Coordinates of C-alpha atoms in Angstrom, one line a residue:
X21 CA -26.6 4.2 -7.9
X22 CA -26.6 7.8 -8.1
X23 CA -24.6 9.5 -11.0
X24 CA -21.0 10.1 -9.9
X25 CA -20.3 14.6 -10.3
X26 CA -17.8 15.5 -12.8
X27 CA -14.0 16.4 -11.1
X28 CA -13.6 19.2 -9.4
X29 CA -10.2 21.1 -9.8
X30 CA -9.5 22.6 -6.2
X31 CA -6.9 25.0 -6.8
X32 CA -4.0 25.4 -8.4
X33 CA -1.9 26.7 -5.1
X34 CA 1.3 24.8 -4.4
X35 CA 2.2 24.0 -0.6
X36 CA 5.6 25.4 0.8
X37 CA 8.1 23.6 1.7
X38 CA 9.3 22.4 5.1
X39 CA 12.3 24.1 5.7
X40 CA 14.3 21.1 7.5
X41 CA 15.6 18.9 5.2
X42 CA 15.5 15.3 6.3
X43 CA 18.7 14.2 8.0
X44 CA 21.1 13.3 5.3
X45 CA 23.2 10.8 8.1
X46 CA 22.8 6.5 8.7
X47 CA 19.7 6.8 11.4
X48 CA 20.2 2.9 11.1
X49 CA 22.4 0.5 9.9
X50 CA 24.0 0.4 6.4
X51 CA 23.7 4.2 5.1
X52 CA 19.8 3.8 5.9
X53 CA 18.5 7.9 5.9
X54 CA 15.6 8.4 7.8
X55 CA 13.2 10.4 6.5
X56 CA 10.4 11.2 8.6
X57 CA 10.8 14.3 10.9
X58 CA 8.4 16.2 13.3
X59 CA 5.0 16.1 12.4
X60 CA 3.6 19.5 10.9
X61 CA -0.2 19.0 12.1
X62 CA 1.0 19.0 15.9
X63 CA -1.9 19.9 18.0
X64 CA -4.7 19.5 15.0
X65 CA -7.6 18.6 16.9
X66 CA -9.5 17.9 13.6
X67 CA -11.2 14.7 13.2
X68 CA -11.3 13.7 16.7
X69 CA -13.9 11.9 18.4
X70 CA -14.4 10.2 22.1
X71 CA -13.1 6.9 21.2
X72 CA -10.5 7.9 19.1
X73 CA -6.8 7.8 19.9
X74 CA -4.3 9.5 17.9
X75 CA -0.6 8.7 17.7
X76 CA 1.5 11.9 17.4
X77 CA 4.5 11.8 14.7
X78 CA 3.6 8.5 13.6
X79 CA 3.9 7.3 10.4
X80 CA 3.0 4.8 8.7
X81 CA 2.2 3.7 4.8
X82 CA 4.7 4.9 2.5
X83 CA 4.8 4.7 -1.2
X84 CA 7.8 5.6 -2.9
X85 CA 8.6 6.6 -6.5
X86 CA 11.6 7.1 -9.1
X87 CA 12.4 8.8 -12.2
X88 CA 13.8 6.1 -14.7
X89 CA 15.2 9.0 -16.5
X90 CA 16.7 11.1 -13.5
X91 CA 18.6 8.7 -11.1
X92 CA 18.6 11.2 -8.7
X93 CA 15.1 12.2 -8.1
X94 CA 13.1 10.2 -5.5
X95 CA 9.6 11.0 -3.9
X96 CA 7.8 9.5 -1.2
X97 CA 4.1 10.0 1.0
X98 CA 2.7 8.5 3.9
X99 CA 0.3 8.8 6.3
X100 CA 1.5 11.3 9.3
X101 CA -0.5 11.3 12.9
X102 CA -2.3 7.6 12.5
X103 CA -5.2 7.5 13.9
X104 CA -6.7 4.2 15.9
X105 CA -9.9 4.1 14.3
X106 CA -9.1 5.3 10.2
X107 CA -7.1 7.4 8.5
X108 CA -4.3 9.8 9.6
X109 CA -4.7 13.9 10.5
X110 CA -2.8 14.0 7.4
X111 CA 0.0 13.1 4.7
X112 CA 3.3 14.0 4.2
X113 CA 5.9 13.8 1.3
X114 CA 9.2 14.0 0.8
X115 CA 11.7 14.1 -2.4
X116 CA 15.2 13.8 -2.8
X117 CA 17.3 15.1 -5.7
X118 CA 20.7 13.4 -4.6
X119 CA 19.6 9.5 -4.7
X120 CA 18.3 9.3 -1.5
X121 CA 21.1 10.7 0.1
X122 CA 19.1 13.5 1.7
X123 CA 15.2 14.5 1.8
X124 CA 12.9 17.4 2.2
X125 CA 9.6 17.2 3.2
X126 CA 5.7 19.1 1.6
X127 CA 2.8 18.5 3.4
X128 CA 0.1 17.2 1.2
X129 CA -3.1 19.5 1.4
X130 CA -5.1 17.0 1.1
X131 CA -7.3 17.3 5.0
X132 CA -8.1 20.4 7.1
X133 CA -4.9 19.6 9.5
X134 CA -3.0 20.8 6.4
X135 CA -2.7 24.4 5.6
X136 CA -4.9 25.0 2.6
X137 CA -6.1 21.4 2.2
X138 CA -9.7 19.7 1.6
X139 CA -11.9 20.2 3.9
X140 CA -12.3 16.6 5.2
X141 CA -11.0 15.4 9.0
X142 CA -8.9 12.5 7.5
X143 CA -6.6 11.3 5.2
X144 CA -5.5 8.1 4.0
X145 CA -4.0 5.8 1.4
X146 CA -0.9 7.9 -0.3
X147 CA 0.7 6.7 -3.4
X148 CA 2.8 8.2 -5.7
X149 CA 4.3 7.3 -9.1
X150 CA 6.1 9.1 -11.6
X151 CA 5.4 9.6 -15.6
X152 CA 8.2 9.7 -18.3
X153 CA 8.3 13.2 -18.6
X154 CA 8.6 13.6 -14.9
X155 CA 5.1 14.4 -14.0
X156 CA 4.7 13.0 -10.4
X157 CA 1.3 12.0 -9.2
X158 CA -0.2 11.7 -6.2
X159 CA -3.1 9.8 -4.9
X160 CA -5.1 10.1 -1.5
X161 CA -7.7 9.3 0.0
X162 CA -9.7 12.1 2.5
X163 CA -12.7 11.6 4.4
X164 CA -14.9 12.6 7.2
X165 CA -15.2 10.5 10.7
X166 CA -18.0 12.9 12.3
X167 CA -20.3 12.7 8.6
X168 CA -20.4 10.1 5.9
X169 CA -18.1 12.3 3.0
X170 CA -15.1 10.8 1.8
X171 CA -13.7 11.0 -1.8
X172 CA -10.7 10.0 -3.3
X173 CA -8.3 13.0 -4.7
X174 CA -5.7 13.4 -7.0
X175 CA -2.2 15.7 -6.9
X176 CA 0.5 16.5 -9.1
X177 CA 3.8 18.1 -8.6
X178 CA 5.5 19.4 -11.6
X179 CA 9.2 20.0 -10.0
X180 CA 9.9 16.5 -8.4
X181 CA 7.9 16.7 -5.2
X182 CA 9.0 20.0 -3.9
X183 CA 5.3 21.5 -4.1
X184 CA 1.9 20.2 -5.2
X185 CA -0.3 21.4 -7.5
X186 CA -3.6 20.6 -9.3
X187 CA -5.6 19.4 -6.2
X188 CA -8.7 17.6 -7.5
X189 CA -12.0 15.8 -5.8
X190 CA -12.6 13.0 -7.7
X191 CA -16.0 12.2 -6.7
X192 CA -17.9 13.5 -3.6
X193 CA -19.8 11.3 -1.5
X194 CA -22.0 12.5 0.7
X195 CA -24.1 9.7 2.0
X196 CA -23.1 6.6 4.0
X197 CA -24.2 4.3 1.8
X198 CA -21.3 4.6 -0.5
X199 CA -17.2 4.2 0.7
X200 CA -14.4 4.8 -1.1
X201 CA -11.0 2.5 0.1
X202 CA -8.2 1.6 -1.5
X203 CA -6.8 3.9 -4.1
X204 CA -3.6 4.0 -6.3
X205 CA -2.1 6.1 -9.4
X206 CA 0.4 5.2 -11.7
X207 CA 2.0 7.5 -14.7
X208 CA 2.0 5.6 -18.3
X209 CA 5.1 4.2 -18.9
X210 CA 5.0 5.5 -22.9
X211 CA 2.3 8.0 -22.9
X212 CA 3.4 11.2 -21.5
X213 CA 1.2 13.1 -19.4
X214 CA -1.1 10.6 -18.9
X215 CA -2.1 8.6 -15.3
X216 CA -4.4 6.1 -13.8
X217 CA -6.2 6.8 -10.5
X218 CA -8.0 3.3 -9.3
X219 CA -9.8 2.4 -6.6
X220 CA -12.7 0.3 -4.8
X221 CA -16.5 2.1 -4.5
X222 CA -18.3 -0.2 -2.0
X223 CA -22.4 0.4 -1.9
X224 CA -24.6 -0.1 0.7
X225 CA -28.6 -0.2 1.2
X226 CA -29.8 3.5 1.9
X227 CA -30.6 1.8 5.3
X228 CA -27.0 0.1 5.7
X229 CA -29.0 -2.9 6.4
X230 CA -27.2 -4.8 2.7
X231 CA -24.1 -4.9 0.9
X232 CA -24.7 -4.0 -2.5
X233 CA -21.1 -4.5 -4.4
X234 CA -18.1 -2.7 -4.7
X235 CA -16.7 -2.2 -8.6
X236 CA -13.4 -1.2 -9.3
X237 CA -13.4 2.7 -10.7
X238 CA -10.8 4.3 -12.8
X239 CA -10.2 8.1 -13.6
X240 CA -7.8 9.2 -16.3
X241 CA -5.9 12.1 -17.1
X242 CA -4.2 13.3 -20.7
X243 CA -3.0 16.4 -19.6
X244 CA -0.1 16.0 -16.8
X245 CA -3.0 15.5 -13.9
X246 CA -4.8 19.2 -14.7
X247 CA -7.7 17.7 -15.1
X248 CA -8.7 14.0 -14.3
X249 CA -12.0 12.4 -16.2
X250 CA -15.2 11.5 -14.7
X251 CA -14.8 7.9 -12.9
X252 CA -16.2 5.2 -14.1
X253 CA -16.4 1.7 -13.4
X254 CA -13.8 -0.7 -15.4
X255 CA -14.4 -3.9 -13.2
X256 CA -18.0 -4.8 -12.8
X257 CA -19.3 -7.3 -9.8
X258 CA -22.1 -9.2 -9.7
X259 CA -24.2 -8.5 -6.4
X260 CA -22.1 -9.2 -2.8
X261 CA -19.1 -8.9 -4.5
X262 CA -16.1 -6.6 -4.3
X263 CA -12.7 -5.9 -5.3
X264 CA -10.0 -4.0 -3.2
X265 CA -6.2 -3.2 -3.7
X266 CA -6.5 -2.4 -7.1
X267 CA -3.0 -1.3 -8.6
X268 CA -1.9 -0.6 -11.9
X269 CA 1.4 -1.4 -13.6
X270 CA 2.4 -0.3 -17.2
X271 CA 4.8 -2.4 -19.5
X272 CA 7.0 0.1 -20.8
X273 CA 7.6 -1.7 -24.0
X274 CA 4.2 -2.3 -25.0
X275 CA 2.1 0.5 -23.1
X276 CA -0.5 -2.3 -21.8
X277 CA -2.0 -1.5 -18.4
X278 CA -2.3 -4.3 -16.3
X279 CA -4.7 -3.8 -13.1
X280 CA -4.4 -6.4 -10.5
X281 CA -6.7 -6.7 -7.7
X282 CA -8.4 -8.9 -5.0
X283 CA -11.9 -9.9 -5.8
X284 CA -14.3 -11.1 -2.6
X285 CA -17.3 -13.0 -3.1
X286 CA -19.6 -12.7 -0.1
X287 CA -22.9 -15.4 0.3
X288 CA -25.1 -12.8 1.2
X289 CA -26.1 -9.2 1.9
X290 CA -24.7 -9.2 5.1
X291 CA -21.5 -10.5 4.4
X292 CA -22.2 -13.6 6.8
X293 CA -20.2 -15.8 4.8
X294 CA -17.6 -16.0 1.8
X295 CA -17.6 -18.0 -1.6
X296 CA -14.2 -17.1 -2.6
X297 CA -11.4 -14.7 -2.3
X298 CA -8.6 -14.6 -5.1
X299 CA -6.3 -12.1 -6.7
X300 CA -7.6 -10.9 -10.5
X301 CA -6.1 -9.2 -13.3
X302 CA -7.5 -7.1 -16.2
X303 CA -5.6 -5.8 -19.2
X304 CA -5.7 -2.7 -21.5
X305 CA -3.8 -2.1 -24.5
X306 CA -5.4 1.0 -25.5
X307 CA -4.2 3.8 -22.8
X308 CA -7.3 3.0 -20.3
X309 CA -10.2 3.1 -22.8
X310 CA -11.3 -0.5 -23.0
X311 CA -10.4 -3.3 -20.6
X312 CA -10.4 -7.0 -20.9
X313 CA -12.4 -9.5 -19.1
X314 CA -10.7 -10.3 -15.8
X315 CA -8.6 -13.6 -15.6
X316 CA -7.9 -15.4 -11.9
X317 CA -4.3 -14.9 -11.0
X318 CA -4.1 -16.9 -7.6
X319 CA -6.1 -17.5 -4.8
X320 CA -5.9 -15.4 -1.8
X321 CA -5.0 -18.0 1.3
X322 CA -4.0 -15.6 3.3
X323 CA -5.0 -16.0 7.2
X324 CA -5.0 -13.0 9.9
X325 CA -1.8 -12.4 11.1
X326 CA -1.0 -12.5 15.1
X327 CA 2.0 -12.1 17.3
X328 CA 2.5 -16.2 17.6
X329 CA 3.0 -15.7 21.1
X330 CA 0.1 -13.4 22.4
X331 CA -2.6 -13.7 19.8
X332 CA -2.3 -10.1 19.5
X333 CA -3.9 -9.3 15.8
X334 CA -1.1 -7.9 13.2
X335 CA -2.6 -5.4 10.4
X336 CA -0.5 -6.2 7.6
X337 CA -0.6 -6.1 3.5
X338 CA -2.7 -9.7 4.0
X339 CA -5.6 -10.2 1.4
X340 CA -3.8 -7.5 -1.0
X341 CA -2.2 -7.8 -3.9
X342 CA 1.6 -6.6 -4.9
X343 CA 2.1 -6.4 -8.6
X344 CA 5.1 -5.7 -10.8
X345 CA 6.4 -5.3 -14.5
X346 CA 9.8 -6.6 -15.8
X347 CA 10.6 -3.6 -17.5
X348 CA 12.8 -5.8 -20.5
X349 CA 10.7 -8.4 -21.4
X350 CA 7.0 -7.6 -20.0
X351 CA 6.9 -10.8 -17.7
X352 CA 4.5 -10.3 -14.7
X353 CA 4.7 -10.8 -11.0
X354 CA 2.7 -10.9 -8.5
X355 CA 3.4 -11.0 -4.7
X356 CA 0.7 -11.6 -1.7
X357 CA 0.7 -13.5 1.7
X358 CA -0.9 -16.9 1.9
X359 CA -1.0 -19.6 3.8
X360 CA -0.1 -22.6 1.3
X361 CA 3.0 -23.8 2.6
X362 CA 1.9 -23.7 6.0
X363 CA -1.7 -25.9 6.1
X364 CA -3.7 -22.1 6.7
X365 CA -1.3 -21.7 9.8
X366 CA 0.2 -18.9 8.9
X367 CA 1.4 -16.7 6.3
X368 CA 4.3 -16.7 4.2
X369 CA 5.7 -14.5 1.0
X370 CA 4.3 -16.0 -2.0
X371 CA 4.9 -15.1 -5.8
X372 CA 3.3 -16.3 -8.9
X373 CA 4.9 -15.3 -12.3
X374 CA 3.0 -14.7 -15.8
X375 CA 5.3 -15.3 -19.6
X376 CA 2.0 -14.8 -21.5
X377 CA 0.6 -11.0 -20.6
X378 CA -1.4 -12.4 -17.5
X379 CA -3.2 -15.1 -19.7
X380 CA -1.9 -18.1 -17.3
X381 CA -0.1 -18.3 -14.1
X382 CA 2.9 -20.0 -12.3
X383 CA 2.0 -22.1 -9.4
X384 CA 3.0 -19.9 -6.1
X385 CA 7.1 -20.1 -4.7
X386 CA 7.5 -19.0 -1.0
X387 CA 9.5 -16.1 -1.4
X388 CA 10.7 -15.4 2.7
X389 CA 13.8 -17.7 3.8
X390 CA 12.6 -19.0 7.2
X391 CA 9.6 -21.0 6.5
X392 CA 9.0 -21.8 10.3
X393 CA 7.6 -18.0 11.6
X394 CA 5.1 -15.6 10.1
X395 CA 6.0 -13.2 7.0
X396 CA 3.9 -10.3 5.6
X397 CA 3.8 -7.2 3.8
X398 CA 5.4 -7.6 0.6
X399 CA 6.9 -5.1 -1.9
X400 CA 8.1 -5.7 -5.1
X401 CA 10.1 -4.2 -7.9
X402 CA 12.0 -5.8 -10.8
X403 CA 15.7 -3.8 -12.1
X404 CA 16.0 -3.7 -15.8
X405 CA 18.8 -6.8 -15.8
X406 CA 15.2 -8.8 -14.6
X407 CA 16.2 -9.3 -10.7
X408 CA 13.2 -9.6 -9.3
X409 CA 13.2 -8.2 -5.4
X410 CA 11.2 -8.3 -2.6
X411 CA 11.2 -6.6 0.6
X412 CA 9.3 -8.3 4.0
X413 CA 8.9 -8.2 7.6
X414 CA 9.1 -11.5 9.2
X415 CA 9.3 -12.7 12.9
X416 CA 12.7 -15.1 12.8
X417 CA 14.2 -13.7 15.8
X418 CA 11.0 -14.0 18.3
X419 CA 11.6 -16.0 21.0
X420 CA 9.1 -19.0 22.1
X421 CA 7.5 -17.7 25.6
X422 CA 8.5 -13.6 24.9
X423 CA 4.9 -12.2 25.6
X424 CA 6.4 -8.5 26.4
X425 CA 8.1 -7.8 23.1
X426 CA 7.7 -8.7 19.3
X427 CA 10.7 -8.8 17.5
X428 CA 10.3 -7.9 14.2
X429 CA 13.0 -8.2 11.0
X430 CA 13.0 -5.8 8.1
X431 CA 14.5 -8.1 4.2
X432 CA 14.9 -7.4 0.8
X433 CA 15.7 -11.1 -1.3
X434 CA 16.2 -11.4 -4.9
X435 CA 15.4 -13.9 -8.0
X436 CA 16.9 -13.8 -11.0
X437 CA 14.5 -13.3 -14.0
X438 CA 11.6 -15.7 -13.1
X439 CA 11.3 -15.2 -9.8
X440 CA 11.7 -18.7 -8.9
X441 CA 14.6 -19.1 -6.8
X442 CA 15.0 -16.6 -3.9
X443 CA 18.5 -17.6 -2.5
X444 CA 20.0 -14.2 -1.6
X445 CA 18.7 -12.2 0.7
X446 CA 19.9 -9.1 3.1
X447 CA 18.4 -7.4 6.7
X448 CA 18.3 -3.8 5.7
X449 CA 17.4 -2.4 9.2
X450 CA 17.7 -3.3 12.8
X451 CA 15.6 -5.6 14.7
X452 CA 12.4 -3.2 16.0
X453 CA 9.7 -4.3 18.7
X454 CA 6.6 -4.6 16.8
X455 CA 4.1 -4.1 20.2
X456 CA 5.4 0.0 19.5
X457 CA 3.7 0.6 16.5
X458 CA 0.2 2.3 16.0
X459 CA -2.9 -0.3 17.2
X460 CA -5.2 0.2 14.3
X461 CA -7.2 -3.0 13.7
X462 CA -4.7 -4.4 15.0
X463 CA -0.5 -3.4 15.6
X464 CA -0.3 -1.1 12.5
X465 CA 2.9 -0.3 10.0
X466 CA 1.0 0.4 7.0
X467 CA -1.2 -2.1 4.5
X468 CA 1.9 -1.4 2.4
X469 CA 5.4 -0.1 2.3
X470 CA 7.4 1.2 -0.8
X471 CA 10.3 -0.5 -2.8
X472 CA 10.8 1.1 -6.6
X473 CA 13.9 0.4 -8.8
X474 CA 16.4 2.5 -10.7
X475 CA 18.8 0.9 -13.3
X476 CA 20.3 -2.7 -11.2
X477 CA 19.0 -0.6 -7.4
X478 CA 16.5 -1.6 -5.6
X479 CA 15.1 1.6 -4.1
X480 CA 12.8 0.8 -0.6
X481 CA 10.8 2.7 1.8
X482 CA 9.5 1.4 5.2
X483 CA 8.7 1.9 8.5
X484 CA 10.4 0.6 11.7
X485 CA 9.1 1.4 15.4
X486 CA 10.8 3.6 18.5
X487 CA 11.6 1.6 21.8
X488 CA 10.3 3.9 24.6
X489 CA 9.2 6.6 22.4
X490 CA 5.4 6.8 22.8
X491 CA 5.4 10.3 21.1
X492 CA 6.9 9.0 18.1
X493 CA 6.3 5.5 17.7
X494 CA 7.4 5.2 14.3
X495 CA 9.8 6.5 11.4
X496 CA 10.1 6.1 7.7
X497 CA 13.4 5.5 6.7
X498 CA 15.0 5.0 3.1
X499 CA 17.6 2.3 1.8
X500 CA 19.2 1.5 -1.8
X501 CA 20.7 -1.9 -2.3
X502 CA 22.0 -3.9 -5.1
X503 CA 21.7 -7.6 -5.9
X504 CA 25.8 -7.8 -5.4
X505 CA 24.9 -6.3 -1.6
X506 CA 23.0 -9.7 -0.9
X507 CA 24.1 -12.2 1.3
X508 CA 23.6 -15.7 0.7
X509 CA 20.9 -17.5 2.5
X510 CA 21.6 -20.3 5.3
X511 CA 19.3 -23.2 5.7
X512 CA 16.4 -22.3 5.8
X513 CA 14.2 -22.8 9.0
X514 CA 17.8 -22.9 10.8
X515 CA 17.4 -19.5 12.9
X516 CA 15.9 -19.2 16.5
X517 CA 12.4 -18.8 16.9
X518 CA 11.4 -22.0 14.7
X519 CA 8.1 -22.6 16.9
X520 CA 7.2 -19.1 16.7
X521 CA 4.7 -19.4 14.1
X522 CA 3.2 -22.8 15.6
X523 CA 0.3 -20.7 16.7
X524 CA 0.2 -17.7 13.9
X525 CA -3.1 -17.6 12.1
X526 CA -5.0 -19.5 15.0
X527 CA -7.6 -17.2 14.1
X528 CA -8.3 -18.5 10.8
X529 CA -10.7 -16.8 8.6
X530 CA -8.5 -18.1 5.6
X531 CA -9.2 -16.4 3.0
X532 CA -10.5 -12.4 2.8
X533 CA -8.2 -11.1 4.9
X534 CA -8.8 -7.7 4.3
X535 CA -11.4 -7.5 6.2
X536 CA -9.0 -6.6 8.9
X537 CA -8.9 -2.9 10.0
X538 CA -12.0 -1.3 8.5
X539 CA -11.8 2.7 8.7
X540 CA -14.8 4.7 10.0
X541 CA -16.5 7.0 7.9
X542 CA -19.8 8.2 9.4
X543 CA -22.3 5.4 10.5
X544 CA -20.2 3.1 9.4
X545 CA -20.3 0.9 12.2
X546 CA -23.9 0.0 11.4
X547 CA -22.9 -1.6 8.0
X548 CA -22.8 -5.4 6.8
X549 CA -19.5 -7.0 7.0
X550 CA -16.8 -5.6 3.8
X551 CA -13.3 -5.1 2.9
X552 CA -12.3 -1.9 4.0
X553 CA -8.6 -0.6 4.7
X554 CA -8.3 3.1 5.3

């Protein structure tokens, strides 16, 4: 392996502001704001190639941060102009400084669609998070289709989202024997001006012929993201393994970093075969420096997602992990799909829960209320009274025999401290017809969506599709919701639909999920089989 270059600062430039602010009125049900708007890289031709197929003003991907000292300020990214084939032309934030009430939208310069950005064709990945001193950070990942660079880069925006500053290359790859996927960055709860950028660095043979590994890297910064350190690996794999969907999360009584990820063992070089697939944590008590051994969290059961009725492959969060802190006590939580509850049939929302620092681990709950259809993409966020929440798309109100539409539901449920009993729960959006959204490795709303807490509020950020809108297929919308605003559940399993997910996960690869939806980057396409999710 080739010694990875130092950072390199990109300027110190901040990006104006959209003018439009995003519409401040319901766009859905129950004071729901959306927040997406007109794409700013209309007509970028960047990036293009014969087989790919962009989709204009859609988004997709959000992440979505608060200020536990400013209940006001909230900032969000996601990907804008999906791509079928990787990335998006670019990314977009937005920030409010009213709640939520009303957004304004940056543009990330982050690909050469944006004015003043990287010069790479794509972007992907966005996350944001948000230090104690109000520091927000921003994480991306750029890269080329037509040549084999990609990178992941860091941002930082020093008056609440408005304009973005400090625009740094972490590492530049050059060659296509090396891919970047995956990244994250999260502020220190208790150390100000510091933040954690982590990701995935899979290797290849020079001659893409062999998979080599893929090590988890981190990159630090002390000084309010000026400058970021050189990144180095902080979870080691032995050869044909790899992790992906590393996130940190910070207990803000203790300082301890937590990093959760999944780890893949493949039986060979070609990645013909897999020995396991299961989510891992590793802790740090001293600000990032050392790390402890990793410990097994769960197993990843997860199976490919369909539409039940079509066979139609579903890129969701599946074969990622979704991690969260109680802020009060330091109890853990993680979130995933799998497919224990349902014989590998299909997946459900499933949450394991650690007393002990991430030493030992509950036995998984289902978390979704219908245990009969498919559910995926989880978020999670726990309020400082210890409510635990997630939010989840599931596919309740499908129809047995509907082949030319797949409805799709939108929740947020709650647990009290523990996480073990899920018995409220409440539809925060409308029904949407899946079949609209981006196809992307299959029907595309984003590996992840947002959900972030302030105080007792559960703060989320999500995509839903556009009936008969084929120039904008999707929006991002924002909601707040207490734990009072829940409804109590009915039976569950008592809804229409209850064959619907007879058939889900026919397609069975069990575990390793994320295999689904690999991004291009170059000769990529020439590679063994890895986890890859641009």
């Amino acid at each position: 392996m080739r010694t990875v270059r130092r950072a390199l600062a990109i300027g110190a430039a901040a990006l104006l502001v959209l003018a439009t602010p995003g519409p401040a009125g319901a766009a859905s049900v129950d004071g729901l704001v959306r927040v997406s708007g007109g794409s700013p890289f209309a007509g970028c031709a960047v990036g293009a190639t014969p087989d790919s197929v962009v989709y204009p003003n859609a988004e997709v991907e959000p992440s979505v941060a608060t200020n536990r000292f400013l209940p006001f300020e909230v900032v969000g990214a996601w990907q804008q102009d999906r791509w079928n084939d990787g990335g998006a032309r670019g990314l977009v934030s937005a920030f409010s400084r009213d709640g939520g009430r009303t957004f304004r939208r940056s543009v990330w310069p982050v690909s050469r669609c944006a004015r003043g950005g990287l010069n790479y064709e794509r972007a992907s990945d966005p996350w944001v998070s948000i230090g104690p001193e109000g520091t927000v950070y921003g994480s991306a990942l750029p890269f080329d289709v037509n040549t084999p660079r990609n990178t992941v880069a860091a941002l930082t925006s020093y008056d609440g989202g408005r304009t973005w500053r400090n625009v740094t290359v972490l590492l530049d790859d050059t060659q296509p024997q090396f891919a970047n996927d995956k990244n994250s960055v999260t502020a220190d709860p208790v150390r100000p001006g510091s933040a954690y950028q982590v990701w995935d660095r899979l290797e290849f043979s020079p001659d893409l012929t062999e998979f080599v590994g893929g090590p988890t890297y981190l990159s630090v910064t002390r000084d309010f993201g000026r400058t970021w350190s050189t990144p180095r690996v902080i979870v080691p794999m032995a050869p044909f393994q790899q992790t992906i969907g590393n996130v940190i999360v910070g207990d803000p009584r203790t300082g301890a970093l937590y990093n959760f990820y999944t780890s893949i063992q493949y039986t060979d070089a070609a990645g013909s075969g897999i020995v396991f697939a299961r989510f891992e944590v590793v802790r740090s008590t001293d600000g990032g420096t050392t790390w402890s051994a990793p410990s097994v969290v769960a197993t990843d059961s997860s199976v490919q997602p369909v539409n039940p009725n079509t066979g139609q492959p579903l890129r969701t969060g599946f074969g990622l992990p979704f991690p969260a802190v109680d802020p009060r006590t330091g109890e853990l939580y993680l979130a995933y799909e799998g497919s224990d509850f349902t014989g590998g049939r299909y997946n459900q929302i499933q949450l394991v829960h650690s007393t002990d620092r991430g030493r030992t681990w509950s036995a998984p709950v289902r978390v979704n209320a219908d245990p009969s259809v498919p559910a995926f993409t989880p978020s999670i966020a726990v309020t400082t009274d210890g409510d635990v929440g997630v939010t989840y798309y599931d596919l309740r109100t499908l129809r047995p025999g509907n082949t030319t539409t797949l409805p799709t539901s939108t929740w947020l449920t709650v647990s009290p401290r523990g996480g073990r009993h899920f018995d409220a729960e409440r539809q925060i959006a409308p029904v949407f017809d899946h079949n609209v959204a981006p196809d992307a490795g299959g029907l595309f709303l984003g590996d992840y969506q947002g959900l972030a807490t302030f105080g007792d509020r559960f703060r989320a950020l999500f995509v839903t599709t556009n009936a008969h809108q084929p120039n904008n297929r999707t929006d991002v919308h924002f909601g707040q919701f207490r734990p009072t605003d829940l409804d109590r559940r009915v039976p569950a399993g008592a809804t229409a639909g209850a064959t619907a997910g007879a058939t889900a996960g026919a397609t069975a690869g069990a575990t390793a999920g994320a295999v689904a939806g690999p991004r291009a980057i170059g000769p990529a396409a020439t590679r063994p089989a890895a986890a890859t999710r641009r």
